[in-house]
């Protein structure tokens, strides 16, 4: 009876493990592309070149004032982890009021609880560990989802913010006043980010450093273009109002075109989901209709090898379908 129960759980847990692996690969790729992609690297080099001559002092950033944990001992332990502030910045970009210690604690809690619960189902050890690992990744997936949604809202608000700054400049206000207007008259999340930038300038941080901090907190390519435009204008001069107007129109046109592309690729995305879920749905159906026939895939040594090869090929196919329907605009 226990063996029958454990075998009946196999299709569901296989689906969970497969989806978790795909989400993990996608999340890691998006994080890498945000910080180390070709566009991010090119803009970062330009920002460094523009700001190198302004400040030789240590960078002042709100990120370094954030607590990684409310417990001093845990705080000191986390500081020994390489690039731990990248994870803190990742949480900050999601808009969640979490610390790094809380995120890691939730991840550990999810993994341990799911592993203990699955131990009563007498699953295969590798499957039990895989599902527990997928559960441990759920808090990171939630932060990634919140971060992506917040950055999309920021990207949609950016053209209106640039128009507001442009109108302030045409009215005779200075750029810091335009940043203050965005923080006061627009809604979150863009209002909070520009308000932080204005406060940093008032606290004595240079304009270049404050804008560089803004581009680090909000890793949006269009916002980095705005920062580069402002820094170039401060170094070489030019009509910043016209540049902001052109950039605003360019962003709006790109967002409209991206919306049309998303509608046109709806069929392809639905096909990808159907093709990805169809093998698992058929496996669950065969498990109900003829359990002895399908159970050879995870009870027989040859069947286990076939299953591993099949899942590997499916993962490659899912990634390939994703690359086909993912169009960068």
XYZ file of N, CA and C in Angstrom, residues 4 23 40 72 102 109 112 126 166 178 206 212 226 243 254 256 260 268 279 306 329:
63
model
N 2.352 1.684 -3.382
C 1.373 2.215 -4.326
C 1.159 3.703 -4.109
N 12.343 27.196 -13.430
C 12.297 28.504 -12.780
C 13.659 28.879 -12.202
N 24.142 45.696 -19.726
C 24.465 46.208 -18.396
C 25.954 46.508 -18.268
N 22.926 40.857 15.745
C 24.312 41.230 15.400
C 25.201 40.041 15.062
N 16.181 36.897 6.826
C 14.804 36.402 6.746
C 14.604 35.564 5.498
N 13.572 26.927 6.041
C 12.354 26.393 6.653
C 11.515 25.626 5.642
N 13.273 22.223 4.761
C 13.239 21.219 5.829
C 11.831 20.680 6.032
N 16.324 10.575 -4.284
C 16.670 11.698 -5.166
C 15.455 12.562 -5.446
N 11.318 67.182 -17.590
C 11.492 68.092 -18.721
C 10.675 69.362 -18.562
N 13.463 69.002 -10.209
C 12.675 68.082 -11.024
C 12.594 66.701 -10.402
N 27.249 63.879 -4.272
C 27.285 64.568 -5.558
C 26.171 64.066 -6.471
N 24.168 57.556 -10.046
C 24.753 56.218 -10.182
C 24.109 55.247 -9.205
N 18.881 57.459 -19.133
C 18.600 58.763 -18.536
C 19.789 59.243 -17.709
N 16.655 66.202 -24.946
C 17.102 64.810 -24.811
C 16.093 63.997 -24.007
N 8.702 52.046 -27.667
C 9.222 50.697 -27.445
C 8.253 49.858 -26.623
N 4.994 50.231 -26.494
C 3.858 49.892 -27.353
C 4.213 48.750 -28.297
N 2.632 44.820 -28.600
C 2.171 44.155 -29.829
C 2.908 42.833 -30.046
N 2.595 31.109 -29.511
C 3.825 30.360 -29.278
C 4.035 30.034 -27.813
N 3.709 15.708 -21.636
C 4.285 14.430 -21.187
C 3.921 14.068 -19.751
N 16.113 5.788 -18.761
C 15.304 6.401 -19.823
C 14.615 7.661 -19.308
N 13.055 43.694 -27.097
C 12.668 44.886 -27.846
C 13.464 46.060 -27.297
